[in-house]
């Protein structure tokens, strides 16, 4: 199933280039009609914001050499850092880290030049991201380096007053002293910066320096970003072109085929698979033909799959695939949801849905920011009356500098990566224009956390993917009370409101309250509320003591169709990810066998988004940096 024919590859590329050409054409028409001069666009494109980083230290800025933190990581952070986190003033991203700990020591070069080094552990409970600040005596500006600890569970990074030439790395095996800055002009730190690598190894690969890099953008993304950022009514242009010329571009359908074996529909449920979905029993012995499915399955029926049945992905333990149409779920779910969702039209009722499940007993979930998206500025969607124009963004920060977003998986994890898939909305769409959420918390911008570092605050009322320090994955609606757990959040990504939400009081799941409400749910789509498009979503299922993360690709759907399918698949919670294009709904799985590495895409057409070198595939997020955020699944070391 995994191969995309040359003819189909050309077709996917032709569709994408036609869309790009249409966007450019309509942009030119708008420019000529509204008099926006090209030199104004060029000046906007050339403008680079200037940022000033203010070094900030915690209350314990002079901590002696130690192997373990002396304080309980769950204890309250210093009051001054809590105040900085809460203050409605312009600030740096460092001041958003209320749990940070800082250590400063005197340092010197081999030439005798003296200075001060400050090491900031941005979240000691996670112990992954650090900021190293070096200030040499004289008028030189402070140097800032974003460090990553590739072994946070077993390794500590320390500054020792007795070792002014560099850093001390303490592991379970040994204590390693690393002379990072002592060389006068060719230090290890300077070489790592000069390398330009997104992850430059330091100290015998015990440490990584994160460098600024440029993330890949498809031509379609470049054009739409240009329109949204620099052209008046640019968002309306993109919506008009998509809805007028390219609606249902990615629609997949299938005929239903009767199984030759009358008992095919009663064959045993695969061991270790998620719970069987609630499908209409009339279709239990029917096959669907998902011609665009790109993941190889353990199946004796080739390209034909039984309605809703889970199949093991071939040679990918813990990964399962199922295919369905919204009109094939049990009549009970359709009847129960009638007053909770909008009616489905014929197109989305028959549109194929591809579900991929990952057994969380076997995988860890990670999250990585793109090099550019999501941003931290104000979304243009926010009502003017709730916007604070004295701040550069809703959290008081204009940029994530001096932290560096790399847009691809760390080299320390690449051999364990089993899958990647795109994250959520960009900041432009990641806030509310209508509803109560638009009037709360400065428009309720979607928040995100990477490696325990708050990059945008998590907002109450929003659907949230959260990964805790012990690896536990949860999908939930964030509340003010949940902020008490911030110190132990490893990763988090918010994206809108729930499609399916869990009621802890009753122990049941229900359709999200805003699923049928286009504007209030911020579901995105067209200006006249026709919001059927290709969409991706994420659900969480619990079955027989196991937990499954379920990714859904909906080839043409509204949130109402997504709610029907996720509830039929017994998800206790589900949320929207991204929409409108293969770029935004991308999922790939990987097989590592000895020295061989192979890539399979959920939808065959997604392969055009990867790069190639000769006959070798260079996968997105894994082989090169990307401009937008994504999730990844790692095989557990000792499941």
Coordinates of C-alpha atoms in Angstrom, one line a residue:
X1 CA 0.0 0.0 0.0
X2 CA 2.9 2.4 0.7
X3 CA 4.0 3.4 -2.8
X4 CA 2.7 6.5 -4.6
X5 CA 2.8 6.0 -8.3
X6 CA 4.6 8.6 -10.5
X7 CA 1.3 9.5 -12.1
X8 CA -0.4 10.2 -8.7
X9 CA 2.6 12.1 -7.5
X10 CA 2.4 14.3 -10.5
X11 CA -1.4 14.8 -9.8
X12 CA -0.8 15.9 -6.2
X13 CA 1.9 18.3 -7.3
X14 CA -0.3 19.6 -10.1
X15 CA -3.1 20.3 -7.7
X16 CA -0.8 22.1 -5.3
X17 CA 0.8 24.3 -8.1
X18 CA -2.7 25.2 -9.4
X19 CA -3.7 26.4 -6.0
X20 CA -0.5 28.4 -5.6
X21 CA -1.0 30.0 -9.1
X22 CA -4.6 30.9 -8.2
X23 CA -3.5 32.5 -4.9
X24 CA -0.8 34.5 -6.7
X25 CA -3.3 35.6 -9.4
X26 CA -5.9 36.7 -6.9
X27 CA -3.3 38.5 -4.9
X28 CA -2.2 40.5 -8.0
X29 CA -5.9 41.4 -8.6
X30 CA -6.3 42.6 -5.0
X31 CA -3.0 44.6 -5.1
X32 CA -4.1 46.3 -8.3
X33 CA -7.5 47.0 -7.0
X34 CA -6.5 48.4 -3.6
X35 CA -3.2 50.2 -4.5
X36 CA -0.8 48.3 -2.2
X37 CA 2.6 49.2 -3.6
X38 CA 5.3 46.5 -4.0
X39 CA 7.9 48.6 -2.2
X40 CA 5.7 48.7 0.9
X41 CA 5.5 44.9 0.8
X42 CA 9.3 44.6 0.4
X43 CA 9.9 47.0 3.3
X44 CA 7.6 44.9 5.5
X45 CA 9.4 41.7 4.5
X46 CA 12.7 43.3 5.2
X47 CA 11.8 44.7 8.7
X48 CA 13.5 42.7 11.5
X49 CA 12.3 43.2 15.0
X50 CA 15.0 44.2 17.5
X51 CA 15.0 42.4 20.8
X52 CA 17.0 43.0 23.9
X53 CA 17.5 40.2 26.3
X54 CA 17.6 41.0 30.0
X55 CA 19.4 38.4 32.1
X56 CA 17.2 37.2 34.9
X57 CA 18.3 35.2 37.9
X58 CA 16.3 33.3 40.5
X59 CA 16.5 33.7 44.2
X60 CA 19.1 31.0 44.6
X61 CA 21.7 32.6 42.2
X62 CA 24.7 31.3 44.2
X63 CA 24.1 27.6 44.6
X64 CA 27.2 25.6 45.5
X65 CA 28.4 22.6 43.5
X66 CA 25.9 19.8 43.9
X67 CA 24.8 16.6 42.2
X68 CA 21.1 16.8 43.0
X69 CA 18.8 19.7 43.6
X70 CA 18.3 20.2 47.3
X71 CA 14.8 21.5 47.1
X72 CA 11.6 19.5 46.3
X73 CA 10.8 20.3 42.7
X74 CA 7.1 20.5 43.6
X75 CA 7.7 23.3 46.1
X76 CA 6.6 26.8 45.4
X77 CA 8.9 28.8 43.2
X78 CA 10.5 32.0 44.5
X79 CA 7.9 34.8 44.8
X80 CA 9.8 37.2 42.6
X81 CA 9.7 34.7 39.7
X82 CA 6.0 34.1 40.2
X83 CA 5.4 37.8 40.1
X84 CA 7.4 38.1 36.9
X85 CA 5.4 35.3 35.4
X86 CA 2.1 37.0 36.2
X87 CA 3.1 40.6 35.5
X88 CA 1.3 42.3 32.6
X89 CA 4.4 44.0 31.3
X90 CA 6.8 43.5 28.4
X91 CA 9.2 40.7 29.3
X92 CA 11.5 38.0 28.0
X93 CA 10.7 34.3 27.6
X94 CA 13.0 33.6 30.6
X95 CA 10.6 35.6 32.8
X96 CA 7.8 33.2 31.9
X97 CA 9.8 30.4 33.6
X98 CA 8.6 30.7 37.2
X99 CA 10.3 27.4 38.2
X100 CA 13.7 28.2 36.8
X101 CA 16.9 28.0 38.9
X102 CA 20.0 30.0 38.3
X103 CA 23.6 29.5 39.3
X104 CA 26.4 32.1 38.7
X105 CA 30.1 31.6 39.1
X106 CA 33.3 33.5 38.2
X107 CA 35.0 32.2 35.0
X108 CA 38.2 32.9 33.0
X109 CA 39.9 32.1 29.7
X110 CA 43.3 30.7 29.4
X111 CA 44.5 34.2 28.6
X112 CA 43.4 35.3 32.1
X113 CA 40.4 37.3 31.0
X114 CA 37.7 37.0 33.6
X115 CA 33.9 37.1 33.6
X116 CA 30.8 35.6 34.9
X117 CA 28.8 32.5 33.8
X118 CA 25.1 32.1 34.7
X119 CA 23.5 28.7 34.1
X120 CA 19.6 28.8 34.1
X121 CA 17.8 25.4 34.4
X122 CA 14.5 26.5 32.8
X123 CA 12.6 23.8 34.6
X124 CA 14.5 21.5 37.1
X125 CA 11.8 18.9 37.2
X126 CA 12.2 18.3 33.5
X127 CA 16.0 19.1 33.4
X128 CA 16.3 19.4 29.6
X129 CA 16.5 23.0 28.5
X130 CA 19.2 25.4 29.9
X131 CA 20.3 28.9 29.1
X132 CA 24.0 29.7 29.5
X133 CA 24.8 33.4 29.8
X134 CA 28.4 34.5 29.7
X135 CA 29.5 38.1 30.5
X136 CA 33.2 38.9 30.0
X137 CA 34.6 42.0 31.8
X138 CA 34.6 45.0 29.6
X139 CA 32.0 46.5 27.3
X140 CA 31.2 43.2 25.4
X141 CA 27.5 42.3 25.4
X142 CA 26.4 39.1 27.2
X143 CA 26.5 35.9 25.2
X144 CA 23.5 33.6 25.4
X145 CA 23.5 29.9 24.5
X146 CA 20.5 27.6 24.5
X147 CA 21.7 24.2 25.7
X148 CA 19.8 20.9 25.7
X149 CA 20.5 18.0 28.0
X150 CA 19.9 14.8 25.9
X151 CA 19.8 12.6 29.0
X152 CA 17.7 14.5 31.5
X153 CA 16.8 11.4 33.6
X154 CA 20.5 10.5 34.3
X155 CA 22.6 13.6 33.8
X156 CA 23.0 17.0 35.6
X157 CA 24.6 20.1 34.2
X158 CA 26.5 22.2 36.8
X159 CA 28.8 25.2 37.3
X160 CA 31.6 24.6 39.8
X161 CA 33.4 27.6 41.3
X162 CA 36.5 25.4 41.4
X163 CA 36.4 24.9 37.6
X164 CA 36.2 28.3 36.0
X165 CA 37.1 27.0 32.5
X166 CA 33.8 25.3 31.7
X167 CA 30.9 23.2 32.8
X168 CA 30.6 20.0 34.9
X169 CA 28.4 17.2 33.7
X170 CA 27.4 14.6 36.4
X171 CA 26.0 11.3 35.3
X172 CA 25.4 8.0 37.1
X173 CA 28.7 6.8 35.6
X174 CA 31.1 9.7 36.0
X175 CA 31.8 13.4 36.4
X176 CA 32.9 15.0 33.2
X177 CA 34.6 18.4 33.1
X178 CA 34.1 20.2 29.8
X179 CA 36.2 23.3 28.9
X180 CA 33.6 25.2 26.9
X181 CA 35.0 28.7 26.9
X182 CA 38.6 28.7 28.1
X183 CA 40.3 28.8 24.6
X184 CA 41.0 32.4 23.7
X185 CA 39.4 32.4 20.2
X186 CA 38.6 28.9 19.2
X187 CA 36.7 27.4 22.1
X188 CA 34.4 24.4 21.8
X189 CA 31.4 26.7 22.4
X190 CA 32.5 29.0 19.6
X191 CA 33.0 26.1 17.2
X192 CA 29.6 24.8 18.0
X193 CA 28.0 28.2 17.2
X194 CA 30.1 28.5 14.0
X195 CA 28.9 25.1 12.8
X196 CA 25.4 26.4 12.2
X197 CA 24.0 23.0 13.0
X198 CA 20.5 23.0 14.6
X199 CA 21.9 20.6 17.2
X200 CA 25.7 21.0 17.6
X201 CA 27.3 18.4 19.9
X202 CA 29.4 19.5 22.9
X203 CA 31.4 17.7 25.5
X204 CA 31.7 14.4 23.6
X205 CA 27.9 14.5 22.7
X206 CA 26.9 14.8 26.3
X207 CA 25.4 18.1 25.6
X208 CA 23.7 19.8 22.6
X209 CA 23.9 23.5 21.6
X210 CA 20.7 24.6 19.8
X211 CA 21.4 27.0 17.0
X212 CA 19.0 29.2 15.1
X213 CA 18.1 27.6 11.7
X214 CA 15.7 28.2 8.9
X215 CA 12.8 25.7 8.7
X216 CA 11.5 24.4 5.4
X217 CA 8.3 25.8 3.9
X218 CA 6.4 24.5 1.0
X219 CA 5.6 27.0 -1.8
X220 CA 1.9 26.8 -0.7
X221 CA 2.9 27.8 2.8
X222 CA 5.1 30.6 1.6
X223 CA 2.4 32.1 -0.5
X224 CA -0.3 31.9 2.2
X225 CA 2.0 33.2 4.9
X226 CA 2.8 36.2 2.7
X227 CA -0.8 36.9 2.0
X228 CA -1.8 36.7 5.7
X229 CA 1.1 38.7 7.0
X230 CA 1.6 41.4 4.3
X231 CA -1.5 41.8 2.2
X232 CA -4.7 43.5 3.2
X233 CA -7.6 41.0 3.1
X234 CA -5.0 38.3 2.6
X235 CA -6.9 35.7 4.7
X236 CA -10.0 36.3 2.6
X237 CA -8.1 35.7 -0.6
X238 CA -6.8 32.4 0.6
X239 CA -10.3 31.3 1.8
X240 CA -11.9 32.5 -1.4
X241 CA -9.5 30.5 -3.6
X242 CA -9.7 27.4 -1.5
X243 CA -13.5 27.4 -1.3
X244 CA -14.2 28.4 -4.9
X245 CA -11.7 26.3 -6.8
X246 CA -10.4 23.6 -4.4
X247 CA -13.1 22.5 -2.0
X248 CA -12.9 18.7 -1.4
X249 CA -9.5 18.5 -3.2
X250 CA -8.5 15.7 -0.8
X251 CA -11.8 13.9 -0.6
X252 CA -11.4 10.1 -0.5
X253 CA -14.4 7.8 -1.0
X254 CA -14.9 4.1 -1.5
X255 CA -17.6 1.7 -2.6
X256 CA -18.7 -1.0 -0.2
X257 CA -17.9 -4.6 -1.2
X258 CA -19.4 -7.8 0.2
X259 CA -16.8 -10.1 1.8
X260 CA -16.5 -13.4 0.0
X261 CA -16.3 -15.1 3.4
X262 CA -19.6 -14.8 5.1
X263 CA -17.9 -14.9 8.5
X264 CA -15.2 -12.3 7.7
X265 CA -16.9 -9.7 9.9
X266 CA -16.8 -12.0 12.9
X267 CA -13.1 -12.8 12.7
X268 CA -11.2 -12.3 16.0
X269 CA -10.3 -8.8 17.1
X270 CA -6.5 -8.4 16.9
X271 CA -4.8 -8.9 20.3
X272 CA -3.5 -5.7 21.8
X273 CA -5.6 -3.5 19.5
X274 CA -7.8 -0.7 20.7
X275 CA -11.5 -1.3 21.4
X276 CA -13.5 -2.1 18.3
X277 CA -15.5 1.0 17.1
X278 CA -19.3 1.1 17.3
X279 CA -20.2 0.4 13.7
X280 CA -23.6 -0.4 12.2
X281 CA -23.9 -4.2 12.2
X282 CA -25.3 -4.1 8.7
X283 CA -21.8 -3.3 7.5
X284 CA -19.8 -5.8 9.6
X285 CA -19.2 -8.0 6.6
X286 CA -18.4 -5.2 4.1
X287 CA -15.1 -4.1 2.8
X288 CA -13.9 -0.5 2.1
X289 CA -11.1 0.1 -0.5
X290 CA -8.9 3.0 0.9
X291 CA -6.8 3.5 -2.3
X292 CA -4.8 6.4 -0.8
X293 CA -3.8 4.5 2.4
X294 CA 0.0 4.5 2.5
X295 CA 0.7 2.3 5.6
X296 CA 1.3 -1.4 5.0
X297 CA -1.1 -3.6 7.0
X298 CA -1.0 -7.2 8.3
X299 CA -3.9 -8.3 6.1
X300 CA -4.8 -11.3 3.9
X301 CA -7.3 -9.2 1.9
X302 CA -4.8 -6.8 0.2
X303 CA -6.2 -3.3 -0.2
X304 CA -9.6 -4.2 1.1
X305 CA -10.3 -3.5 4.8
X306 CA -13.4 -4.4 6.8
X307 CA -15.4 -1.4 8.0
X308 CA -14.0 0.0 11.2
X309 CA -11.8 -3.1 11.9
X310 CA -8.4 -2.4 13.5
X311 CA -5.4 -3.9 11.6
X312 CA -1.8 -4.1 12.7
X313 CA 0.6 -2.0 10.8
X314 CA 3.2 -4.4 9.3
X315 CA 6.4 -4.6 11.3
X316 CA 5.4 -1.7 13.5
X317 CA 4.5 -3.2 16.9
X318 CA 1.9 -1.1 18.8
X319 CA 0.6 0.7 15.7
X320 CA -2.9 0.0 14.4
X321 CA -4.9 1.3 11.4
X322 CA -8.7 1.5 10.8
X323 CA -10.8 3.0 8.1
X324 CA -14.4 4.1 8.2
X325 CA -17.0 6.5 6.8
X326 CA -19.1 8.7 9.2
X327 CA -22.4 7.1 7.9
X328 CA -21.2 3.6 8.9
X329 CA -21.2 4.1 12.6
X330 CA -24.0 2.7 14.8
X331 CA -27.4 4.2 14.5
X332 CA -27.5 4.7 18.2
X333 CA -24.6 7.2 18.1
X334 CA -26.2 9.1 15.2
X335 CA -29.5 9.3 17.1
X336 CA -27.9 10.4 20.4
X337 CA -25.9 13.1 18.7
X338 CA -28.7 14.6 16.7
X339 CA -29.2 17.6 19.0
X340 CA -25.5 18.0 19.8
X341 CA -24.1 18.3 16.2
X342 CA -25.0 19.7 12.9
X343 CA -26.5 17.5 10.1
X344 CA -23.9 15.9 7.9
X345 CA -24.3 16.4 4.2
X346 CA -23.9 13.6 1.7
X347 CA -20.2 14.4 0.9
X348 CA -18.9 14.2 4.4
X349 CA -21.1 11.3 5.3
X350 CA -19.4 9.2 2.7
X351 CA -15.9 10.7 3.0
X352 CA -13.3 8.2 4.2
X353 CA -11.7 8.6 7.6
X354 CA -8.3 7.0 8.4
X355 CA -7.5 6.3 12.1
X356 CA -4.1 5.4 13.4
X357 CA -3.7 4.2 17.0
X358 CA -0.5 4.1 19.1
X359 CA -0.2 2.0 22.2
X360 CA 1.0 4.3 24.9
X361 CA 2.5 1.4 26.8
X362 CA 5.1 1.2 24.0
X363 CA 5.5 4.8 23.0
X364 CA 6.4 8.2 24.5
X365 CA 4.9 11.3 23.0
X366 CA 7.1 14.4 22.3
X367 CA 6.4 17.8 20.9
X368 CA 8.7 20.2 19.0
X369 CA 8.1 23.8 18.0
X370 CA 8.7 24.8 14.4
X371 CA 11.4 27.3 13.5
X372 CA 8.7 29.9 12.9
X373 CA 5.3 28.6 14.0
X374 CA 3.4 29.0 16.2
X375 CA 4.5 32.6 17.0
X376 CA 4.0 34.4 20.3
X377 CA 2.6 37.7 19.0
X378 CA -1.0 38.8 19.0
X379 CA -3.5 37.1 16.8
X380 CA -5.4 39.4 14.5
X381 CA -8.5 37.5 15.5
X382 CA -8.6 39.0 19.0
X383 CA -11.3 41.7 19.5
X384 CA -9.7 45.2 19.9
X385 CA -11.4 45.8 23.3
X386 CA -9.5 42.9 25.0
X387 CA -6.1 43.6 23.4
X388 CA -3.5 45.3 25.4
X389 CA -1.4 47.3 23.0
X390 CA 1.2 48.1 25.5
X391 CA 2.3 44.4 25.2
X392 CA 4.0 42.9 22.1
X393 CA 1.9 39.7 22.6
X394 CA -0.6 38.2 25.0
X395 CA 2.1 36.9 27.3
X396 CA 4.2 40.0 27.2
X397 CA 6.9 38.6 24.9
X398 CA 7.6 39.4 21.3
X399 CA 10.0 36.6 20.5
X400 CA 11.3 33.4 21.9
X401 CA 14.9 34.6 21.8
X402 CA 17.4 33.8 23.1
X403 CA 15.9 30.3 22.9
X404 CA 16.2 28.5 19.6
X405 CA 13.4 26.6 18.0
X406 CA 14.8 23.9 15.7
X407 CA 11.8 22.4 13.9
X408 CA 13.1 18.8 13.9
X409 CA 13.7 15.9 16.2
X410 CA 16.8 16.0 18.4
X411 CA 19.6 13.6 17.2
X412 CA 19.5 12.0 20.6
X413 CA 16.0 10.6 19.8
X414 CA 16.1 9.9 16.1
X415 CA 16.8 6.2 16.3
X416 CA 13.7 5.8 18.5
X417 CA 11.3 7.8 16.4
X418 CA 8.3 5.7 15.3
X419 CA 6.0 8.4 13.9
X420 CA 5.6 12.2 13.4
X421 CA 2.4 14.3 12.8
X422 CA 1.7 18.0 12.5
X423 CA 0.7 20.0 15.5
X424 CA -2.0 22.7 15.7
X425 CA -3.0 26.0 14.3
X426 CA -0.6 28.8 13.7
X427 CA -0.9 31.9 16.0
X428 CA -2.8 33.7 13.3
X429 CA -5.8 31.4 13.8
X430 CA -4.9 30.3 17.3
X431 CA -7.2 32.7 19.2
X432 CA -10.9 33.5 19.4
X433 CA -12.8 36.2 17.6
X434 CA -16.2 35.3 19.0
X435 CA -17.7 33.6 22.1
X436 CA -16.9 34.0 25.8
X437 CA -13.4 32.8 25.2
X438 CA -12.7 35.8 22.9
X439 CA -13.4 38.1 25.9
X440 CA -11.4 36.1 28.4
X441 CA -7.6 36.1 29.0
X442 CA -6.9 38.5 26.1
X443 CA -8.6 36.4 23.5
X444 CA -7.6 32.9 24.8
X445 CA -4.5 32.4 22.6
X446 CA -3.6 28.7 22.3
X447 CA -0.7 27.9 24.6
X448 CA 2.3 25.6 24.2
X449 CA 5.1 24.2 26.3
X450 CA 8.3 22.3 25.1
X451 CA 10.6 20.4 27.4
X452 CA 9.0 22.1 30.5
X453 CA 9.5 25.6 29.1
X454 CA 6.5 27.8 28.9
X455 CA 6.5 29.4 25.5
X456 CA 2.9 30.6 25.6
X457 CA 0.8 30.3 28.7
X458 CA -1.9 27.5 28.8
X459 CA -5.3 29.1 28.9
X460 CA -8.4 27.7 30.8
X461 CA -11.2 26.4 28.7
X462 CA -9.0 25.1 25.8
X463 CA -8.4 21.6 24.6
X464 CA -4.9 20.5 25.6
X465 CA -2.5 17.7 24.8
X466 CA -0.3 17.3 27.9
X467 CA 2.7 15.1 28.5
X468 CA 3.9 14.9 32.1
X469 CA 7.4 14.4 33.5
X470 CA 6.8 10.7 34.0
X471 CA 5.7 10.2 30.4
X472 CA 1.9 10.1 31.1
X473 CA -0.1 11.5 28.2
X474 CA -3.4 13.2 28.8
X475 CA -6.0 15.0 26.6
X476 CA -8.1 17.4 28.6
X477 CA -9.8 20.8 28.9
X478 CA -7.3 23.0 30.8
X479 CA -8.6 24.7 34.0
X480 CA -7.1 27.2 36.5
X481 CA -6.6 24.4 38.9
X482 CA -4.4 22.5 36.4
X483 CA -1.9 25.3 36.7
X484 CA -0.8 23.7 40.0
X485 CA 0.7 20.9 37.7
X486 CA 2.7 23.3 35.5
X487 CA 6.0 22.4 37.1
X488 CA 5.7 18.8 35.9
X489 CA 4.5 19.4 32.4
X490 CA 7.1 18.2 29.9
X491 CA 5.1 19.1 26.7
X492 CA 1.8 20.7 26.1
X493 CA -0.1 22.0 23.0
X494 CA -3.5 23.7 23.0
X495 CA -5.8 23.8 20.0
X496 CA -9.3 25.2 20.3
X497 CA -12.1 23.5 22.2
X498 CA -12.9 19.8 22.6
X499 CA -14.6 17.7 20.0
X500 CA -15.3 15.0 22.6
X501 CA -14.9 15.9 26.3
X502 CA -14.7 13.8 29.4
X503 CA -17.0 14.4 32.4
X504 CA -15.1 13.2 35.5
X505 CA -18.2 13.4 37.7
X506 CA -20.2 10.9 35.6
X507 CA -17.3 9.0 34.1
X508 CA -18.7 9.4 30.6
X509 CA -17.7 11.3 27.5
X510 CA -19.9 13.6 25.4
X511 CA -19.8 15.8 22.4
X512 CA -18.1 19.2 23.0
X513 CA -20.6 22.0 23.6
X514 CA -19.2 24.2 20.8
X515 CA -18.9 21.5 18.1
X516 CA -22.0 22.8 16.1
X517 CA -21.0 26.4 16.5
X518 CA -18.7 27.6 13.8
X519 CA -17.5 31.0 15.1
X520 CA -17.7 30.2 18.9
X521 CA -15.7 27.0 18.4
X522 CA -13.1 28.7 16.2
X523 CA -13.3 25.7 13.9
X524 CA -12.1 27.7 10.9
X525 CA -13.3 27.2 7.3
X526 CA -15.0 29.7 5.0
X527 CA -16.4 33.1 5.6
X528 CA -20.0 31.8 5.1
X529 CA -19.7 29.0 7.5
X530 CA -19.1 26.2 4.9
X531 CA -16.4 24.6 6.9
X532 CA -16.1 21.1 5.3
X533 CA -12.5 20.5 4.5
X534 CA -9.7 18.0 5.1
X535 CA -9.1 17.9 8.9
X536 CA -6.9 16.0 11.4
X537 CA -7.7 15.3 15.0
X538 CA -6.4 13.5 18.0
X539 CA -8.2 11.3 20.5
X540 CA -7.4 9.3 23.6
X541 CA -9.0 5.8 24.3
X542 CA -8.7 3.6 27.3
X543 CA -9.4 -0.1 26.8
X544 CA -8.6 -3.2 28.9
X545 CA -6.0 -1.4 31.0
X546 CA -4.2 0.1 28.0
X547 CA -4.3 3.6 26.6
X548 CA -4.2 4.5 22.9
X549 CA -3.5 7.8 21.2
X550 CA -5.6 7.9 18.1
X551 CA -4.9 10.2 15.2
X552 CA -7.7 10.8 12.8
X553 CA -7.4 12.0 9.1
X554 CA -10.8 13.2 7.8
X555 CA -10.6 13.6 4.0
X556 CA -13.6 16.0 4.0
X557 CA -15.3 16.8 7.3
X558 CA -16.8 19.3 9.7
X559 CA -16.3 19.1 13.4
X560 CA -19.7 17.3 13.6
X561 CA -18.4 14.4 11.5
X562 CA -15.3 14.3 13.6
X563 CA -17.4 14.1 16.8
X564 CA -19.4 11.2 15.3
X565 CA -16.4 9.2 14.4
X566 CA -14.3 9.9 17.6
X567 CA -17.3 8.9 19.7
X568 CA -17.8 5.7 17.7
X569 CA -14.2 4.9 18.4
X570 CA -14.8 5.2 22.1
X571 CA -12.4 8.1 22.7
X572 CA -12.8 9.6 26.1
X573 CA -11.5 13.0 24.7
X574 CA -10.7 14.3 21.3
X575 CA -9.6 17.6 19.8
X576 CA -8.9 19.2 16.4
X577 CA -5.3 19.5 15.1
X578 CA -5.0 21.3 11.8
X579 CA -6.9 21.6 8.5
X580 CA -7.1 22.4 4.8
X581 CA -4.0 20.7 3.2
X582 CA -1.8 17.7 3.3
X583 CA 1.0 20.0 4.7
X584 CA -1.3 20.5 7.8
X585 CA -2.5 17.0 8.3
X586 CA 0.7 15.1 7.6
X587 CA 1.5 11.8 9.4
X588 CA 4.4 9.4 8.7
X589 CA 5.6 6.2 10.4
X590 CA 9.1 4.8 10.3
X591 CA 10.7 1.4 10.4
X592 CA 14.2 1.0 11.6
X593 CA 15.7 -2.4 10.7
X594 CA 19.4 -2.8 11.2
X595 CA 20.9 -0.2 8.8
X596 CA 17.7 0.2 6.8
X597 CA 15.2 3.0 7.3
X598 CA 11.9 3.3 5.6
X599 CA 9.1 5.9 5.6
X600 CA 5.4 5.3 5.1
X601 CA 2.7 8.0 5.0
X602 CA -0.8 7.7 6.2
X603 CA -2.0 9.2 2.9
X604 CA 0.2 8.4 -0.1
X605 CA 0.1 12.0 -1.4
X606 CA 1.9 13.1 1.8
X607 CA 5.1 11.8 0.3
X608 CA 5.4 14.9 -1.9
X609 CA 6.1 16.8 1.3
X610 CA 9.3 14.9 2.0
X611 CA 12.6 15.6 0.3
X612 CA 14.7 13.1 -1.7
X613 CA 18.4 12.6 -2.3
X614 CA 18.8 10.1 -5.1
X615 CA 16.6 7.1 -4.2
X616 CA 16.8 8.1 -0.5
X617 CA 13.8 9.7 1.2
X618 CA 14.6 12.6 3.6
X619 CA 11.5 12.8 5.8
X620 CA 10.0 16.0 7.1
X621 CA 10.6 16.7 10.8
X622 CA 13.2 13.9 11.0
X623 CA 15.6 14.7 8.2
X624 CA 15.5 18.5 8.0
X625 CA 14.0 21.4 10.0
X626 CA 10.4 22.5 9.4
X627 CA 8.8 25.9 10.0
X628 CA 5.8 24.5 12.0
X629 CA 5.3 22.5 15.2
X630 CA 4.7 18.8 15.3
X631 CA 4.4 15.8 17.6
X632 CA 6.5 12.7 17.5
X633 CA 6.3 9.2 19.1
X634 CA 9.4 7.5 20.5
X635 CA 9.7 3.8 21.1
X636 CA 10.1 3.3 24.9
X637 CA 13.5 2.0 26.0
X638 CA 12.0 -0.5 28.5
X639 CA 8.3 -0.8 27.8

